[in-house]
PDB file of C-alpha atoms in Angstrom:
ATOM      1  CA  UNK A 155     -83.485 184.833 -14.874  1.00 36.00           C
ATOM      2  CA  UNK A 156     -82.459 181.207 -14.330  1.00 42.00           C
ATOM      3  CA  UNK A 157     -84.992 178.373 -14.500  1.00 42.00           C
ATOM      4  CA  UNK A 158     -83.661 175.958 -12.108  1.00 45.00           C
ATOM      5  CA  UNK A 159     -81.070 175.965  -9.148  1.00 43.00           C
ATOM      6  CA  UNK A 160     -80.051 172.913  -7.427  1.00 44.00           C
ATOM      7  CA  UNK A 161     -77.910 172.971  -3.964  1.00 45.00           C
ATOM      8  CA  UNK A 162     -74.312 171.466  -3.617  1.00 45.00           C
ATOM      9  CA  UNK A 163     -72.707 170.873  -0.497  1.00 43.00           C
ATOM     10  CA  UNK A 164     -69.075 171.711  -0.855  1.00 41.00           C
ATOM     11  CA  UNK A 165     -66.092 172.714   0.962  1.00 48.00           C
ATOM     12  CA  UNK A 166     -66.912 176.443   0.716  1.00 57.00           C
ATOM     13  CA  UNK A 167     -70.284 175.624   1.937  1.00 73.00           C
ATOM     14  CA  UNK A 168     -74.000 175.178   0.210  1.00 87.00           C
ATOM     15  CA  UNK A 169     -73.541 176.491  -3.136  1.00 92.00           C
ATOM     16  CA  UNK A 170     -76.592 177.028  -5.861  1.00 93.00           C
ATOM     17  CA  UNK A 171     -76.098 176.674  -9.575  1.00 96.00           C
ATOM     18  CA  UNK A 172     -78.370 178.919 -11.477  1.00 96.00           C
ATOM     19  CA  UNK A 173     -78.858 178.944 -15.239  1.00 97.00           C
ATOM     20  CA  UNK A 174     -79.215 182.232 -16.922  1.00 97.00           C
ATOM     21  CA  UNK A 175     -80.824 182.168 -20.222  1.00 95.00           C
ATOM     22  CA  UNK A 176     -80.482 185.578 -21.243  1.00 96.00           C
ATOM     23  CA  UNK A 177     -76.730 185.754 -20.786  1.00 97.00           C
ATOM     24  CA  UNK A 178     -75.872 182.190 -21.417  1.00 98.00           C
ATOM     25  CA  UNK A 179     -74.198 181.196 -18.470  1.00 98.00           C
ATOM     26  CA  UNK A 180     -74.237 179.738 -15.152  1.00 98.00           C
ATOM     27  CA  UNK A 181     -74.151 181.497 -11.791  1.00 97.00           C
ATOM     28  CA  UNK A 182     -72.211 179.811  -8.937  1.00 97.00           C
ATOM     29  CA  UNK A 183     -73.869 181.473  -5.659  1.00 96.00           C
ATOM     30  CA  UNK A 184     -72.371 180.989  -2.388  1.00 95.00           C
ATOM     31  CA  UNK A 185     -75.816 180.607  -0.560  1.00 92.00           C
ATOM     32  CA  UNK A 186     -74.798 181.436   2.875  1.00 92.00           C
ATOM     33  CA  UNK A 187     -72.705 184.332   2.062  1.00 93.00           C
ATOM     34  CA  UNK A 188     -75.218 185.719  -0.633  1.00 93.00           C
ATOM     35  CA  UNK A 189     -72.368 185.953  -3.055  1.00 95.00           C
ATOM     36  CA  UNK A 190     -71.984 184.935  -6.659  1.00 96.00           C
ATOM     37  CA  UNK A 191     -68.700 183.104  -6.900  1.00 95.00           C
ATOM     38  CA  UNK A 192     -68.409 182.806 -10.513  1.00 95.00           C
ATOM     39  CA  UNK A 193     -70.372 183.033 -13.784  1.00 97.00           C
ATOM     40  CA  UNK A 194     -69.567 179.930 -16.091  1.00 98.00           C
ATOM     41  CA  UNK A 195     -70.353 180.604 -19.688  1.00 98.00           C
ATOM     42  CA  UNK A 196     -72.274 177.732 -21.310  1.00 98.00           C
ATOM     43  CA  UNK A 197     -74.123 177.048 -24.391  1.00 96.00           C
ATOM     44  CA  UNK A 198     -77.084 179.288 -25.929  1.00 96.00           C
ATOM     45  CA  UNK A 199     -80.143 179.881 -23.688  1.00 96.00           C
ATOM     46  CA  UNK A 200     -79.554 177.419 -20.759  1.00 97.00           C
ATOM     47  CA  UNK A 201     -82.480 176.070 -19.122  1.00 95.00           C
ATOM     48  CA  UNK A 202     -82.223 172.721 -16.967  1.00 96.00           C
ATOM     49  CA  UNK A 203     -79.445 171.858 -14.486  1.00 97.00           C
ATOM     50  CA  UNK A 204     -78.534 168.629 -12.708  1.00 97.00           C
ATOM     51  CA  UNK A 205     -75.522 168.583 -10.243  1.00 96.00           C
ATOM     52  CA  UNK A 206     -73.804 165.160  -9.426  1.00 96.00           C
ATOM     53  CA  UNK A 207     -71.510 165.320  -6.452  1.00 95.00           C
ATOM     54  CA  UNK A 208     -70.690 161.670  -7.410  1.00 96.00           C
ATOM     55  CA  UNK A 209     -68.851 162.425 -10.645  1.00 97.00           C
ATOM     56  CA  UNK A 210     -68.121 166.167  -9.564  1.00 97.00           C
ATOM     57  CA  UNK A 211     -70.085 167.549 -12.600  1.00 98.00           C
ATOM     58  CA  UNK A 212     -73.026 169.749 -13.511  1.00 98.00           C
ATOM     59  CA  UNK A 213     -74.965 168.995 -16.519  1.00 98.00           C
ATOM     60  CA  UNK A 214     -76.867 171.819 -18.338  1.00 98.00           C
ATOM     61  CA  UNK A 215     -79.127 171.939 -21.161  1.00 98.00           C
ATOM     62  CA  UNK A 216     -78.905 174.211 -23.688  1.00 97.00           C
ATOM     63  CA  UNK A 217     -82.004 174.457 -25.832  1.00 95.00           C
ATOM     64  CA  UNK A 218     -81.011 177.051 -28.290  1.00 93.00           C
ATOM     65  CA  UNK A 219     -78.254 174.955 -29.601  1.00 95.00           C
ATOM     66  CA  UNK A 220     -79.809 171.270 -28.834  1.00 95.00           C
ATOM     67  CA  UNK A 221     -76.770 170.352 -26.690  1.00 97.00           C
ATOM     68  CA  UNK A 222     -75.568 169.774 -22.803  1.00 98.00           C
ATOM     69  CA  UNK A 223     -72.838 171.394 -21.395  1.00 98.00           C
ATOM     70  CA  UNK A 224     -70.663 169.600 -18.611  1.00 98.00           C
ATOM     71  CA  UNK A 225     -69.142 171.714 -15.919  1.00 98.00           C
ATOM     72  CA  UNK A 226     -66.302 170.567 -13.665  1.00 98.00           C
ATOM     73  CA  UNK A 227     -67.787 171.418 -10.030  1.00 96.00           C
ATOM     74  CA  UNK A 228     -64.268 172.028  -8.666  1.00 94.00           C
ATOM     75  CA  UNK A 229     -62.580 174.066 -11.691  1.00 95.00           C
ATOM     76  CA  UNK A 230     -65.993 175.735 -12.212  1.00 96.00           C
ATOM     77  CA  UNK A 231     -65.344 175.535 -16.218  1.00 97.00           C
ATOM     78  CA  UNK A 232     -67.014 173.628 -19.199  1.00 98.00           C
ATOM     79  CA  UNK A 233     -65.044 170.519 -19.805  1.00 98.00           C
ATOM     80  CA  UNK A 234     -67.262 169.025 -22.377  1.00 98.00           C
ATOM     81  CA  UNK A 235     -70.461 169.876 -24.717  1.00 98.00           C
ATOM     82  CA  UNK A 236     -72.313 167.131 -26.325  1.00 98.00           C
ATOM     83  CA  UNK A 237     -75.301 167.063 -28.515  1.00 97.00           C
ATOM     84  CA  UNK A 238     -78.706 166.066 -27.238  1.00 97.00           C
ATOM     85  CA  UNK A 239     -81.586 165.681 -29.658  1.00 95.00           C
ATOM     86  CA  UNK A 240     -83.721 168.603 -31.197  1.00 94.00           C
ATOM     87  CA  UNK A 241     -84.305 170.536 -27.946  1.00 92.00           C
ATOM     88  CA  UNK A 242     -82.736 169.672 -24.663  1.00 95.00           C
ATOM     89  CA  UNK A 243     -84.618 170.944 -21.780  1.00 95.00           C
ATOM     90  CA  UNK A 244     -85.308 168.737 -18.642  1.00 96.00           C
ATOM     91  CA  UNK A 245     -82.308 166.864 -17.146  1.00 98.00           C
ATOM     92  CA  UNK A 246     -81.753 164.529 -14.269  1.00 98.00           C
ATOM     93  CA  UNK A 247     -78.664 162.377 -13.243  1.00 98.00           C
ATOM     94  CA  UNK A 248     -78.707 159.212 -11.447  1.00 98.00           C
ATOM     95  CA  UNK A 249     -77.607 159.185  -7.598  1.00 97.00           C
ATOM     96  CA  UNK A 250     -74.551 157.611  -8.605  1.00 97.00           C
ATOM     97  CA  UNK A 251     -73.687 160.142 -11.470  1.00 97.00           C
ATOM     98  CA  UNK A 252     -73.474 157.123 -13.862  1.00 97.00           C
ATOM     99  CA  UNK A 253     -76.403 158.129 -16.006  1.00 98.00           C
ATOM    100  CA  UNK A 254     -77.787 161.369 -17.212  1.00 98.00           C
ATOM    101  CA  UNK A 255     -81.314 161.819 -18.651  1.00 98.00           C
ATOM    102  CA  UNK A 256     -82.169 164.250 -21.018  1.00 98.00           C
ATOM    103  CA  UNK A 257     -85.896 165.469 -22.213  1.00 98.00           C
ATOM    104  CA  UNK A 258     -86.057 166.202 -25.663  1.00 97.00           C
ATOM    105  CA  UNK A 259     -88.700 168.730 -26.054  1.00 95.00           C
ATOM    106  CA  UNK A 260     -89.110 168.829 -30.118  1.00 94.00           C
ATOM    107  CA  UNK A 261     -88.146 165.371 -30.468  1.00 95.00           C
ATOM    108  CA  UNK A 262     -90.741 163.867 -28.199  1.00 96.00           C
ATOM    109  CA  UNK A 263     -87.914 161.652 -26.193  1.00 97.00           C
ATOM    110  CA  UNK A 264     -86.094 160.809 -23.246  1.00 98.00           C
ATOM    111  CA  UNK A 265     -82.179 160.641 -23.980  1.00 98.00           C
ATOM    112  CA  UNK A 266     -79.820 158.754 -21.859  1.00 98.00           C
ATOM    113  CA  UNK A 267     -75.924 159.517 -21.672  1.00 98.00           C
ATOM    114  CA  UNK A 268     -73.188 157.937 -19.746  1.00 98.00           C
ATOM    115  CA  UNK A 269     -72.120 160.403 -16.890  1.00 97.00           C
ATOM    116  CA  UNK A 270     -68.570 159.711 -17.165  1.00 97.00           C
ATOM    117  CA  UNK A 271     -68.036 159.512 -21.046  1.00 97.00           C
ATOM    118  CA  UNK A 272     -71.105 161.598 -22.139  1.00 98.00           C
ATOM    119  CA  UNK A 273     -71.608 158.972 -24.942  1.00 98.00           C
ATOM    120  CA  UNK A 274     -75.519 158.433 -25.846  1.00 98.00           C
ATOM    121  CA  UNK A 275     -76.601 154.974 -24.413  1.00 97.00           C
ATOM    122  CA  UNK A 276     -80.236 154.886 -24.995  1.00 97.00           C
ATOM    123  CA  UNK A 277     -83.458 156.545 -26.034  1.00 97.00           C
ATOM    124  CA  UNK A 278     -87.185 156.142 -25.694  1.00 97.00           C
ATOM    125  CA  UNK A 279     -90.280 157.821 -27.335  1.00 97.00           C
ATOM    126  CA  UNK A 280     -92.303 159.379 -24.429  1.00 97.00           C
ATOM    127  CA  UNK A 281     -94.893 161.647 -25.748  1.00 95.00           C
ATOM    128  CA  UNK A 282     -95.659 165.036 -27.098  1.00 94.00           C
ATOM    129  CA  UNK A 283     -93.265 167.806 -25.495  1.00 95.00           C
ATOM    130  CA  UNK A 284     -91.483 166.143 -22.565  1.00 97.00           C
ATOM    131  CA  UNK A 285     -90.257 168.844 -20.136  1.00 97.00           C
ATOM    132  CA  UNK A 286     -89.162 167.859 -16.426  1.00 97.00           C
ATOM    133  CA  UNK A 287     -87.224 164.833 -15.597  1.00 98.00           C
ATOM    134  CA  UNK A 288     -86.647 163.190 -12.113  1.00 98.00           C
ATOM    135  CA  UNK A 289     -84.805 160.007 -10.929  1.00 98.00           C
ATOM    136  CA  UNK A 290     -85.816 158.237  -7.890  1.00 98.00           C
ATOM    137  CA  UNK A 291     -83.259 158.266  -4.908  1.00 97.00           C
ATOM    138  CA  UNK A 292     -82.688 154.283  -5.481  1.00 97.00           C
ATOM    139  CA  UNK A 293     -81.706 155.195  -9.085  1.00 97.00           C
ATOM    140  CA  UNK A 294     -84.055 152.411 -10.485  1.00 98.00           C
ATOM    141  CA  UNK A 295     -86.827 154.650 -12.094  1.00 98.00           C
ATOM    142  CA  UNK A 296     -86.789 157.828 -14.191  1.00 98.00           C
ATOM    143  CA  UNK A 297     -89.969 160.002 -14.455  1.00 98.00           C
ATOM    144  CA  UNK A 298     -90.790 162.384 -17.158  1.00 98.00           C
ATOM    145  CA  UNK A 299     -93.385 165.281 -17.242  1.00 98.00           C
ATOM    146  CA  UNK A 300     -95.012 164.801 -20.818  1.00 98.00           C
ATOM    147  CA  UNK A 301     -96.465 168.364 -21.141  1.00 97.00           C
ATOM    148  CA  UNK A 302     -98.866 168.149 -23.929  1.00 96.00           C
ATOM    149  CA  UNK A 303    -100.013 164.562 -23.035  1.00 97.00           C
ATOM    150  CA  UNK A 304    -100.922 165.837 -19.465  1.00 98.00           C
ATOM    151  CA  UNK A 305     -99.186 162.757 -17.931  1.00 98.00           C
ATOM    152  CA  UNK A 306     -96.092 161.513 -16.222  1.00 98.00           C
ATOM    153  CA  UNK A 307     -94.434 158.518 -17.702  1.00 98.00           C
ATOM    154  CA  UNK A 308     -92.496 156.264 -15.312  1.00 98.00           C
ATOM    155  CA  UNK A 309     -89.658 154.294 -16.948  1.00 98.00           C
ATOM    156  CA  UNK A 310     -87.065 151.660 -15.943  1.00 98.00           C
ATOM    157  CA  UNK A 311     -83.839 153.755 -15.433  1.00 98.00           C
ATOM    158  CA  UNK A 312     -81.543 151.022 -16.823  1.00 97.00           C
ATOM    159  CA  UNK A 313     -83.757 150.090 -19.817  1.00 97.00           C
ATOM    160  CA  UNK A 314     -85.765 153.035 -20.284  1.00 97.00           C
ATOM    161  CA  UNK A 315     -88.989 150.562 -20.654  1.00 97.00           C
ATOM    162  CA  UNK A 316     -92.257 152.120 -19.755  1.00 97.00           C
ATOM    163  CA  UNK A 317     -93.482 151.194 -16.431  1.00 98.00           C
ATOM    164  CA  UNK A 318     -96.672 153.392 -15.862  1.00 98.00           C
ATOM    165  CA  UNK A 319     -98.456 156.198 -17.252  1.00 98.00           C
ATOM    166  CA  UNK A 320     -99.966 158.424 -14.668  1.00 98.00           C
ATOM    167  CA  UNK A 321    -102.364 161.112 -15.629  1.00 98.00           C
ATOM    168  CA  UNK A 322    -101.823 164.516 -14.045  1.00 98.00           C
ATOM    169  CA  UNK A 323    -103.173 168.273 -14.649  1.00 98.00           C
ATOM    170  CA  UNK A 324    -102.981 170.456 -17.510  1.00 98.00           C
ATOM    171  CA  UNK A 325     -99.351 170.890 -19.059  1.00 98.00           C
ATOM    172  CA  UNK A 326     -96.854 169.537 -16.483  1.00 98.00           C
ATOM    173  CA  UNK A 327     -93.720 171.040 -16.695  1.00 97.00           C
ATOM    174  CA  UNK A 328     -91.606 170.237 -13.686  1.00 97.00           C
ATOM    175  CA  UNK A 329     -91.300 166.818 -11.847  1.00 97.00           C
ATOM    176  CA  UNK A 330     -89.630 165.663  -8.909  1.00 97.00           C
ATOM    177  CA  UNK A 331     -89.354 162.759  -6.450  1.00 98.00           C
ATOM    178  CA  UNK A 332     -89.075 163.221  -2.711  1.00 97.00           C
ATOM    179  CA  UNK A 333     -85.933 162.199  -0.757  1.00 96.00           C
ATOM    180  CA  UNK A 334     -87.479 159.225   0.689  1.00 96.00           C
ATOM    181  CA  UNK A 335     -88.886 157.810  -2.615  1.00 97.00           C
ATOM    182  CA  UNK A 336     -92.591 157.823  -1.266  1.00 97.00           C
ATOM    183  CA  UNK A 337     -94.190 160.702  -3.509  1.00 97.00           C
ATOM    184  CA  UNK A 338     -93.595 162.704  -6.694  1.00 98.00           C
ATOM    185  CA  UNK A 339     -94.831 166.214  -7.488  1.00 98.00           C
ATOM    186  CA  UNK A 340     -95.986 167.214 -10.952  1.00 98.00           C
ATOM    187  CA  UNK A 341     -96.275 170.985 -11.618  1.00 98.00           C
ATOM    188  CA  UNK A 342     -99.135 171.685 -13.921  1.00 98.00           C
ATOM    189  CA  UNK A 343     -98.577 175.071 -15.811  1.00 98.00           C
ATOM    190  CA  UNK A 344    -102.299 175.607 -17.285  1.00 98.00           C
ATOM    191  CA  UNK A 345    -104.246 174.132 -14.439  1.00 98.00           C
ATOM    192  CA  UNK A 346    -102.346 176.184 -11.742  1.00 98.00           C
ATOM    193  CA  UNK A 347    -102.062 172.997  -9.498  1.00 98.00           C
ATOM    194  CA  UNK A 348     -99.532 170.209  -8.492  1.00 98.00           C
ATOM    195  CA  UNK A 349    -100.507 166.612  -8.834  1.00 98.00           C
ATOM    196  CA  UNK A 350     -99.246 164.215  -6.014  1.00 98.00           C
ATOM    197  CA  UNK A 351     -98.300 160.814  -7.288  1.00 98.00           C
ATOM    198  CA  UNK A 352     -97.908 157.655  -4.962  1.00 98.00           C
ATOM    199  CA  UNK A 353     -94.606 156.010  -6.067  1.00 98.00           C
ATOM    200  CA  UNK A 354     -95.890 152.767  -4.376  1.00 98.00           C
ATOM    201  CA  UNK A 355     -99.144 152.565  -6.615  1.00 98.00           C
ATOM    202  CA  UNK A 356     -97.806 154.947  -9.179  1.00 98.00           C
ATOM    203  CA  UNK A 357    -101.219 156.700  -9.323  1.00 97.00           C
ATOM    204  CA  UNK A 358    -102.412 160.053  -8.417  1.00 97.00           C
ATOM    205  CA  UNK A 359    -103.048 160.614  -4.650  1.00 97.00           C
ATOM    206  CA  UNK A 360    -104.140 164.458  -4.507  1.00 98.00           C
ATOM    207  CA  UNK A 361    -104.211 167.660  -6.253  1.00 98.00           C
ATOM    208  CA  UNK A 362    -102.975 170.715  -4.386  1.00 98.00           C
ATOM    209  CA  UNK A 363    -103.943 174.301  -5.779  1.00 97.00           C
ATOM    210  CA  UNK A 364    -101.085 176.739  -6.107  1.00 97.00           C
ATOM    211  CA  UNK A 365    -100.459 180.108  -7.710  1.00 96.00           C
ATOM    212  CA  UNK A 366    -100.560 180.719 -11.633  1.00 97.00           C
ATOM    213  CA  UNK A 367     -98.315 178.731 -13.788  1.00 97.00           C
ATOM    214  CA  UNK A 368     -96.020 176.733 -11.231  1.00 97.00           C
ATOM    215  CA  UNK A 369     -92.732 175.864 -13.055  1.00 93.00           C
ATOM    216  CA  UNK A 370     -90.324 174.773 -10.535  1.00 91.00           C
ATOM    217  CA  UNK A 371     -90.228 172.362  -7.278  1.00 91.00           C
ATOM    218  CA  UNK A 372     -87.609 171.259  -4.875  1.00 90.00           C
ATOM    219  CA  UNK A 373     -87.412 169.285  -1.590  1.00 92.00           C
ATOM    220  CA  UNK A 374     -85.713 169.939   1.497  1.00 88.00           C
ATOM    221  CA  UNK A 375     -83.216 167.192   2.231  1.00 83.00           C
ATOM    222  CA  UNK A 376     -85.540 165.952   5.199  1.00 88.00           C
TER     223      UNK A 376
END
């Protein structure tokens, strides 16, 4: 089963793009019709996916071969594949599609790539086993869940300079910023809870107990 799915509003209606690690492809699903429209072959063991309507692309991490596949949304086919560290897992794209951020699981870093050319434009050491990545709605900050350090790192999206280190629960994996930019949720796999981060103070605000080993999170548009 795929680890992540992101919605995309297109002419055909809401679409979900879902990574399938076992079959090394991405399913394109018409949500309203409940129908799979296509299966796009990507790299080995795809995990994370980030969709950008702004540049018309979906970026897919392939940890099995340390790469990122680029899917053209309209053609629904891979148009490029580029190398990304020692184990690309988490991924996020800036709201304008100009920058793509990739968590290097084994390399302990955050990698930045140009969303148009796919060329590397920066990197930053963030700690032990970075997993999920999220960008704030204004595109100014990028958050990384650093799993084995039990914290979320907040970086300047343009320079990758560190802004804050936020302590969370045990082994945070997924991280997501709310559409209004007020909150971030970090899902902690070992402590079975969710850390709520206040984005104004960059400090933990609450801890929510959930089920066992939470891995994925998404917000509704409102």
